Amino acid sequence: MENDSLYQELDKNQLIQSFSTLLDRVLPQMVISLDDERLTKKVRGVMSIELFSKIFDDFTPEQIEMFNAVVEGR
Protein backbone atom coordinates (compact mmCIF):
# COMPACT_ATOMS: atom_id res chain seq x y z
CA MET A 1 0.00 0.00 0.00
CA GLU A 2 2.92 2.35 0.73
CA ASN A 3 3.94 2.18 -2.92
CA ASP A 4 0.61 3.34 -4.30
CA SER A 5 1.32 6.89 -5.46
CA LEU A 6 -2.35 7.88 -5.37
CA TYR A 7 -2.54 7.21 -1.67
CA GLN A 8 0.52 9.40 -1.07
CA GLU A 9 -1.58 12.41 -2.05
CA LEU A 10 -3.79 11.97 1.02
CA ASP A 11 -3.44 14.26 3.99
CA LYS A 12 -2.19 11.90 6.71
CA ASN A 13 -3.73 13.91 9.54
CA GLN A 14 -7.12 13.93 7.82
CA LEU A 15 -6.84 10.21 7.18
CA ILE A 16 -6.01 9.53 10.83
CA GLN A 17 -9.04 11.60 11.84
CA SER A 18 -11.26 9.65 9.44
CA PHE A 19 -10.05 6.31 10.80
CA SER A 20 -10.46 7.53 14.36
CA THR A 21 -14.04 8.58 13.67
CA LEU A 22 -14.81 5.24 12.04
CA LEU A 23 -13.20 3.23 14.82
CA ASP A 24 -15.30 5.08 17.40
CA ARG A 25 -18.35 3.51 15.74
CA VAL A 26 -17.30 -0.16 15.91
CA LEU A 27 -16.46 -2.58 18.67
CA PRO A 28 -12.72 -3.27 19.03
CA GLN A 29 -13.44 -7.01 18.79
CA MET A 30 -14.77 -6.49 15.26
CA VAL A 31 -11.51 -4.95 14.11
CA ILE A 32 -9.30 -7.38 16.00
CA SER A 33 -11.10 -10.36 14.48
CA LEU A 34 -10.32 -9.29 10.90
CA ASP A 35 -7.58 -11.19 9.11
CA ASP A 36 -4.86 -9.18 7.37
CA GLU A 37 -6.42 -9.45 3.91
CA ARG A 38 -9.84 -8.28 5.06
CA LEU A 39 -8.38 -5.46 7.16
CA THR A 40 -6.26 -4.32 4.20
CA LYS A 41 -9.36 -4.26 1.98
CA LYS A 42 -11.25 -2.15 4.50
CA VAL A 43 -8.35 0.29 4.93
CA ARG A 44 -7.97 0.61 1.15
CA GLY A 45 -11.70 1.25 0.90
CA VAL A 46 -11.55 4.10 3.39
CA MET A 47 -8.50 5.56 1.66
CA SER A 48 -10.22 5.31 -1.72
CA ILE A 49 -13.25 7.16 -0.38
CA GLU A 50 -10.94 9.88 0.97
CA LEU A 51 -9.31 10.18 -2.46
CA PHE A 52 -12.64 10.22 -4.28
CA SER A 53 -13.99 12.89 -1.94
CA LYS A 54 -11.28 15.23 -3.20
CA ILE A 55 -11.75 14.53 -6.91
CA PHE A 56 -13.52 17.82 -7.59
CA ASP A 57 -11.05 20.02 -5.70
CA ASP A 58 -9.00 20.69 -8.84
CA PHE A 59 -11.89 20.68 -11.33
CA THR A 60 -13.04 23.84 -13.03
CA PRO A 61 -16.81 24.47 -13.11
CA GLU A 62 -16.79 23.36 -16.76
CA GLN A 63 -15.06 20.08 -15.88
CA ILE A 64 -17.57 19.45 -13.11
CA GLU A 65 -20.42 20.01 -15.57
CA MET A 66 -18.81 17.60 -18.06
CA PHE A 67 -18.38 14.99 -15.31
CA ASN A 68 -22.01 15.36 -14.23
CA ALA A 69 -23.16 15.06 -17.83
CA VAL A 70 -21.26 11.81 -18.31
CA VAL A 71 -22.51 10.36 -15.03
CA GLU A 72 -26.10 11.32 -15.84
CA GLY A 73 -25.79 10.00 -19.41
CA ARG A 74 -26.46 13.35 -21.08
Coordinates of C-alpha atoms in Angstrom, one line a residue:
M1 CA 0.0 0.0 0.0
E2 CA 2.9 2.3 0.7
N3 CA 3.9 2.2 -2.9
D4 CA 0.6 3.3 -4.3
S5 CA 1.3 6.9 -5.5
L6 CA -2.3 7.9 -5.4
Y7 CA -2.5 7.2 -1.7
Q8 CA 0.5 9.4 -1.1
E9 CA -1.6 12.4 -2.1
L10 CA -3.8 12.0 1.0
D11 CA -3.4 14.3 4.0
K12 CA -2.2 11.9 6.7
N13 CA -3.7 13.9 9.5
Q14 CA -7.1 13.9 7.8
L15 CA -6.8 10.2 7.2
I16 CA -6.0 9.5 10.8
Q17 CA -9.0 11.6 11.8
S18 CA -11.3 9.6 9.4
F19 CA -10.1 6.3 10.8
S20 CA -10.5 7.5 14.4
T21 CA -14.0 8.6 13.7
L22 CA -14.8 5.2 12.0
L23 CA -13.2 3.2 14.8
D24 CA -15.3 5.1 17.4
R25 CA -18.4 3.5 15.7
V26 CA -17.3 -0.2 15.9
L27 CA -16.5 -2.6 18.7
P28 CA -12.7 -3.3 19.0
Q29 CA -13.4 -7.0 18.8
M30 CA -14.8 -6.5 15.3
V31 CA -11.5 -5.0 14.1
I32 CA -9.3 -7.4 16.0
S33 CA -11.1 -10.4 14.5
L34 CA -10.3 -9.3 10.9
D35 CA -7.6 -11.2 9.1
D36 CA -4.9 -9.2 7.4
E37 CA -6.4 -9.5 3.9
R38 CA -9.8 -8.3 5.1
L39 CA -8.4 -5.5 7.2
T40 CA -6.3 -4.3 4.2
K41 CA -9.4 -4.3 2.0
K42 CA -11.2 -2.2 4.5
V43 CA -8.4 0.3 4.9
R44 CA -8.0 0.6 1.2
G45 CA -11.7 1.2 0.9
V46 CA -11.6 4.1 3.4
M47 CA -8.5 5.6 1.7
S48 CA -10.2 5.3 -1.7
I49 CA -13.2 7.2 -0.4
E50 CA -10.9 9.9 1.0
L51 CA -9.3 10.2 -2.5
F52 CA -12.6 10.2 -4.3
S53 CA -14.0 12.9 -1.9
K54 CA -11.3 15.2 -3.2
I55 CA -11.7 14.5 -6.9
F56 CA -13.5 17.8 -7.6
D57 CA -11.0 20.0 -5.7
D58 CA -9.0 20.7 -8.8
F59 CA -11.9 20.7 -11.3
T60 CA -13.0 23.8 -13.0
P61 CA -16.8 24.5 -13.1
E62 CA -16.8 23.4 -16.8
Q63 CA -15.1 20.1 -15.9
I64 CA -17.6 19.4 -13.1
E65 CA -20.4 20.0 -15.6
M66 CA -18.8 17.6 -18.1
F67 CA -18.4 15.0 -15.3
N68 CA -22.0 15.4 -14.2
A69 CA -23.2 15.1 -17.8
V70 CA -21.3 11.8 -18.3
V71 CA -22.5 10.4 -15.0
E72 CA -26.1 11.3 -15.8
G73 CA -25.8 10.0 -19.4
R74 CA -26.5 13.4 -21.1

